[in-house]
GROMACS .gro file of C-alpha atoms in nm:
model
  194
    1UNK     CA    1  -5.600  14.199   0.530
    2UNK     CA    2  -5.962  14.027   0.476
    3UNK     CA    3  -6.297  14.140   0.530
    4UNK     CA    4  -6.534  13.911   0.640
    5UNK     CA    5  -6.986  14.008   0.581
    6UNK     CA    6  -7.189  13.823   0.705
    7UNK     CA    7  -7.566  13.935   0.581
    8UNK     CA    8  -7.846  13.896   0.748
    9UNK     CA    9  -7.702  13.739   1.064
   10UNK     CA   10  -8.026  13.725   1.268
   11UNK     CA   11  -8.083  13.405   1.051
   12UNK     CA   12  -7.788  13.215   1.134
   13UNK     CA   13  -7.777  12.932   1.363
   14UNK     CA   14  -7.745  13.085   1.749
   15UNK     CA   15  -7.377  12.821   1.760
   16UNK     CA   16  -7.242  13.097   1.483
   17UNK     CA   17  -7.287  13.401   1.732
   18UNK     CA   18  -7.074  13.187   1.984
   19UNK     CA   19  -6.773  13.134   1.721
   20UNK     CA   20  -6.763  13.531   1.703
   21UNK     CA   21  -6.714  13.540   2.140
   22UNK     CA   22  -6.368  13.359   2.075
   23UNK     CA   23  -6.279  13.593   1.740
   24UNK     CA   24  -6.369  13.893   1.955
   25UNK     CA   25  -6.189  13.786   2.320
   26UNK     CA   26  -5.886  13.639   2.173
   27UNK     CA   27  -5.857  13.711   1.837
   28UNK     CA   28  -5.825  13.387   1.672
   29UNK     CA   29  -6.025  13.094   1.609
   30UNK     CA   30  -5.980  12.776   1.554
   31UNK     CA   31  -6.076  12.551   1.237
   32UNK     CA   32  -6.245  12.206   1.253
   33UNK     CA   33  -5.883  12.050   1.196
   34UNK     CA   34  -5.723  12.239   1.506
   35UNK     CA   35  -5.578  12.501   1.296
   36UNK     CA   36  -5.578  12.852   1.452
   37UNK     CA   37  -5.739  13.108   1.192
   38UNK     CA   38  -5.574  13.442   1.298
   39UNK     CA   39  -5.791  13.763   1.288
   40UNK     CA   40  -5.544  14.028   1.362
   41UNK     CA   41  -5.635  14.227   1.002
   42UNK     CA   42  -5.958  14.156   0.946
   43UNK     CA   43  -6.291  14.336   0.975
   44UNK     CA   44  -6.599  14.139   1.078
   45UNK     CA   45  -6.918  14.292   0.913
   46UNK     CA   46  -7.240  14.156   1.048
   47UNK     CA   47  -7.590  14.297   0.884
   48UNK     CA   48  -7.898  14.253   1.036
   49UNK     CA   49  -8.220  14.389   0.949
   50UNK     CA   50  -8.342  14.376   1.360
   51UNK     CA   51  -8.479  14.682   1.463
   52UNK     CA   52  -8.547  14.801   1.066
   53UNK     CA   53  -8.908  14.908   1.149
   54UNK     CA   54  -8.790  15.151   1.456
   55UNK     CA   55  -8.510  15.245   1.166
   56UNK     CA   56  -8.785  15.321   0.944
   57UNK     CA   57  -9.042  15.468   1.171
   58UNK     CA   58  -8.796  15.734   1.327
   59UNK     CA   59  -8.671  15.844   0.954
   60UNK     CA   60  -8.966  15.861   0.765
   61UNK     CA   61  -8.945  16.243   0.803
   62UNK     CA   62  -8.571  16.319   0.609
   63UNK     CA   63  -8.582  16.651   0.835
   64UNK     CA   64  -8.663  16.513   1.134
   65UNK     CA   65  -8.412  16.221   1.081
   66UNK     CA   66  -8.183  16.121   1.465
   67UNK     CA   67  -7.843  16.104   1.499
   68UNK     CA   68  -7.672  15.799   1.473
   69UNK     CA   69  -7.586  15.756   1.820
   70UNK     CA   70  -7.947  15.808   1.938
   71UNK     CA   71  -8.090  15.584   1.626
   72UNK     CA   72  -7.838  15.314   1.747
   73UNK     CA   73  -8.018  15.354   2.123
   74UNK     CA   74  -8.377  15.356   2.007
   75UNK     CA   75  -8.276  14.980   1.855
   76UNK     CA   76  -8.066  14.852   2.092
   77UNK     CA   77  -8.343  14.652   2.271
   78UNK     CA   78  -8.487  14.475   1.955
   79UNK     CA   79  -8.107  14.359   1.925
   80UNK     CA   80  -8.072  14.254   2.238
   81UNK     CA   81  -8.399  14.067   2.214
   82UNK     CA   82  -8.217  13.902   1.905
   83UNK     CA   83  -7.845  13.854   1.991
   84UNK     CA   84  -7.636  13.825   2.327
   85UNK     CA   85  -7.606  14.159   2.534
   86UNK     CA   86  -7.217  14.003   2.594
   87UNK     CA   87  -7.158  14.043   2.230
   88UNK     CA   88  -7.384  14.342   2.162
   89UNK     CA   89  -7.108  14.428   2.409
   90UNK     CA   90  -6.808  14.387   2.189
   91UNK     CA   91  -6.944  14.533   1.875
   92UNK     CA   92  -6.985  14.888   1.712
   93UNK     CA   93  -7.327  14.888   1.628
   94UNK     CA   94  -7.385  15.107   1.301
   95UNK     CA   95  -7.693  15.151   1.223
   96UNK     CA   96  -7.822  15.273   0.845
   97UNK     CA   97  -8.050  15.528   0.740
   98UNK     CA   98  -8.315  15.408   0.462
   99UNK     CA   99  -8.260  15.533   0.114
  100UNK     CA  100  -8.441  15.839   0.030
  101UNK     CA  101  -8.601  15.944  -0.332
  102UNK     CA  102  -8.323  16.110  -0.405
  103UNK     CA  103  -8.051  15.793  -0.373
  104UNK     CA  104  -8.323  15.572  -0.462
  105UNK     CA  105  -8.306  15.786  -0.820
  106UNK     CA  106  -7.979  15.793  -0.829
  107UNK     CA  107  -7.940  15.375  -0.813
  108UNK     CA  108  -8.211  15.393  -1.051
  109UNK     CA  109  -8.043  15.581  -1.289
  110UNK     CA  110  -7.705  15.396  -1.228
  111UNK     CA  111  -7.913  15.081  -1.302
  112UNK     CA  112  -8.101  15.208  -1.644
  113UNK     CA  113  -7.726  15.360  -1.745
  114UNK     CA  114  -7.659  14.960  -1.713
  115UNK     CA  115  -7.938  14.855  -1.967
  116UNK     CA  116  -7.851  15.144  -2.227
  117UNK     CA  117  -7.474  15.018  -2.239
  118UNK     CA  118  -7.562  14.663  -2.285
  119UNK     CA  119  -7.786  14.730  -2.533
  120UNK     CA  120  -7.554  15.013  -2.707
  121UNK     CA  121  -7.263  14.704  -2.657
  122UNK     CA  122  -7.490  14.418  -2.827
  123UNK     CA  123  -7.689  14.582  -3.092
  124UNK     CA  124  -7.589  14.916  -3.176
  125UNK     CA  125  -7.865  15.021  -3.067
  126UNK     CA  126  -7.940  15.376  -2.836
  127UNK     CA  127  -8.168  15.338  -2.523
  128UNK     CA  128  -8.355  15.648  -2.442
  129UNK     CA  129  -8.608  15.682  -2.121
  130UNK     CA  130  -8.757  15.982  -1.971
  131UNK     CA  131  -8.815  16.097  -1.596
  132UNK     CA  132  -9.149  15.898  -1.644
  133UNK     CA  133  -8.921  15.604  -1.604
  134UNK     CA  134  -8.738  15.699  -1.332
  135UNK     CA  135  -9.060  15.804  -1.092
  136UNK     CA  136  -9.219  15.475  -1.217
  137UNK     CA  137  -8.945  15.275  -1.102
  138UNK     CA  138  -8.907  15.500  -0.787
  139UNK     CA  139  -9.299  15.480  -0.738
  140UNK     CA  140  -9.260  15.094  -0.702
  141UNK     CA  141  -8.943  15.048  -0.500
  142UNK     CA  142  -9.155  15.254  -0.212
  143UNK     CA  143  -9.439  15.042  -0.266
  144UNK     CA  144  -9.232  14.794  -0.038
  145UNK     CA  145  -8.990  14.805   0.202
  146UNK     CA  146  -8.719  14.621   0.000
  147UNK     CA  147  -8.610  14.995  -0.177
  148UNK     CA  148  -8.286  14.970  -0.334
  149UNK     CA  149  -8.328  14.559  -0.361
  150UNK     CA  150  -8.668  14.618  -0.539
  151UNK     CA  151  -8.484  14.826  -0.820
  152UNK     CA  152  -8.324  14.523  -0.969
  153UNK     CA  153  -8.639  14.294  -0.930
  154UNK     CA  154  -8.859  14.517  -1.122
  155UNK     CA  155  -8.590  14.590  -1.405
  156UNK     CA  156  -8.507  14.198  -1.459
  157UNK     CA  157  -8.898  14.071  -1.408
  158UNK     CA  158  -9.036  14.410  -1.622
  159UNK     CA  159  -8.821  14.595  -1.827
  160UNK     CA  160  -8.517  14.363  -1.940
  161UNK     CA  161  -8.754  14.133  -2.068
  162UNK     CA  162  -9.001  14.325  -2.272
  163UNK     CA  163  -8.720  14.468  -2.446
  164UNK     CA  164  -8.504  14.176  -2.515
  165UNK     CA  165  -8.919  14.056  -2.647
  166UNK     CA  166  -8.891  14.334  -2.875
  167UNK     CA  167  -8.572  14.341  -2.966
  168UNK     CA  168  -8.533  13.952  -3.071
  169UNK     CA  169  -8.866  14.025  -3.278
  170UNK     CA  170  -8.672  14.233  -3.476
  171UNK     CA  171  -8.379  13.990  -3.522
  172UNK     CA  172  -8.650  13.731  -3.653
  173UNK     CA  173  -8.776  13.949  -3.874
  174UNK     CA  174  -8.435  14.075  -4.010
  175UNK     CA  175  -8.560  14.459  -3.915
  176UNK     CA  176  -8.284  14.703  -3.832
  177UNK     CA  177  -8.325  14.924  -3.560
  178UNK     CA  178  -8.112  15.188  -3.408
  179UNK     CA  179  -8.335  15.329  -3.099
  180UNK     CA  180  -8.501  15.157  -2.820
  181UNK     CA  181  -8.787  15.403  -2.625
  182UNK     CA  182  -8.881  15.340  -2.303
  183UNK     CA  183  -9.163  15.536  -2.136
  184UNK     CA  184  -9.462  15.512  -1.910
  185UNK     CA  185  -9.818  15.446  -2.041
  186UNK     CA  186 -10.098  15.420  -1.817
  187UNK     CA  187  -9.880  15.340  -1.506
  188UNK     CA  188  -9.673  15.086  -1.730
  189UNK     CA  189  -9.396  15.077  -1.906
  190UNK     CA  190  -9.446  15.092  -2.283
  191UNK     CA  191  -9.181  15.077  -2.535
  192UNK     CA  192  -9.104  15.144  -2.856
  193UNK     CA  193  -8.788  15.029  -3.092
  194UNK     CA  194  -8.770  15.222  -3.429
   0.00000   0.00000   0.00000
């Protein structure tokens, strides 16, 4: 059983769409050294981010939000603009909601839980943060349209760093510490390691 993901597929070379007719009509396909590669238990996951604006623009109200079926409709001719109506035609098409505040909060949180085990793991050390964090965090990911992707940027270019800063200060200076603060000052994030 495999499972095969290819990301962003509205980047690849058209020739790679054509390799999926063959998977698709027969099953199988065949290698550059004539060997045939058999697909019988294997799901092909193509991701695409065609038709992510009409995906955004219809669910930007979480009450008004369509079903699947009709979101799936309102995008089919971007995708069709994009990829072969023959192999539109031998596809599921499943189109995904955007991440709301409160899954956004919850990857945050995941993400922060992350940063206090390291830390806890490496030096001992506890890792507190408030809601401040969170919203801050939150505040930023919506600032673009990357969401979820955007939580990991701003933690490894913004947070990670300031603290490992601070924290290998310490080291230098032989200084024990036991508690790492993170909160928000001013729209930034301020810390302080005691």
């Amino acid at each position: 059983y495999s499972v095969v993901l290819l990301d962003e597929v509205e980047k690849a070379h058209p020739d790679v769409m054509e390799l999926f007719f063959q998977v698709f009509d027969k099953g199988t396909l065949e290698d550059g050294e004539g060997r045939m590669i058999d697909f019988k238990n294997t799901i092909i996951l193509l991701t695409s981010n065609v038709g992510s604006d009409t995906i955004m623009k219809l669910s930007a109200d979480p009450e008004l939000l369509p079903d699947p079926a009709a979101l799936a409709e309102a995008i089919r001719p971007e995708l069709v603009g994009q990829f072969p109506a023959a192999l539109l035609g031998r596809m599921i098409i499943v189109p995904y909601y955007p991440l709301h505040g409160d899954v956004l909060r919850d990857i945050i949180q995941l993400k922060l839980g992350k940063i206090v085990r390291r830390v806890r793991a490496n030096h001992g050390a506890d890792v507190v943060y408030g809601d401040d964090v969170v919203d801050l965090v939150l505040t930023r990911c919506t600032e673009s349209e990357s969401g979820a992707r955007n939580v990991d940027a701003i933690l490894t270019r913004t947070l990670l760093p300031a603290i490992s800063t601070e924290i290998l200060d310490r080291m230098a200076q032989a200084t024990p510490f036991s508690r790492v603060a993170v909160s928000v000052t001013d729209g930034e994030f301020a810390y302080e390691i005691n």
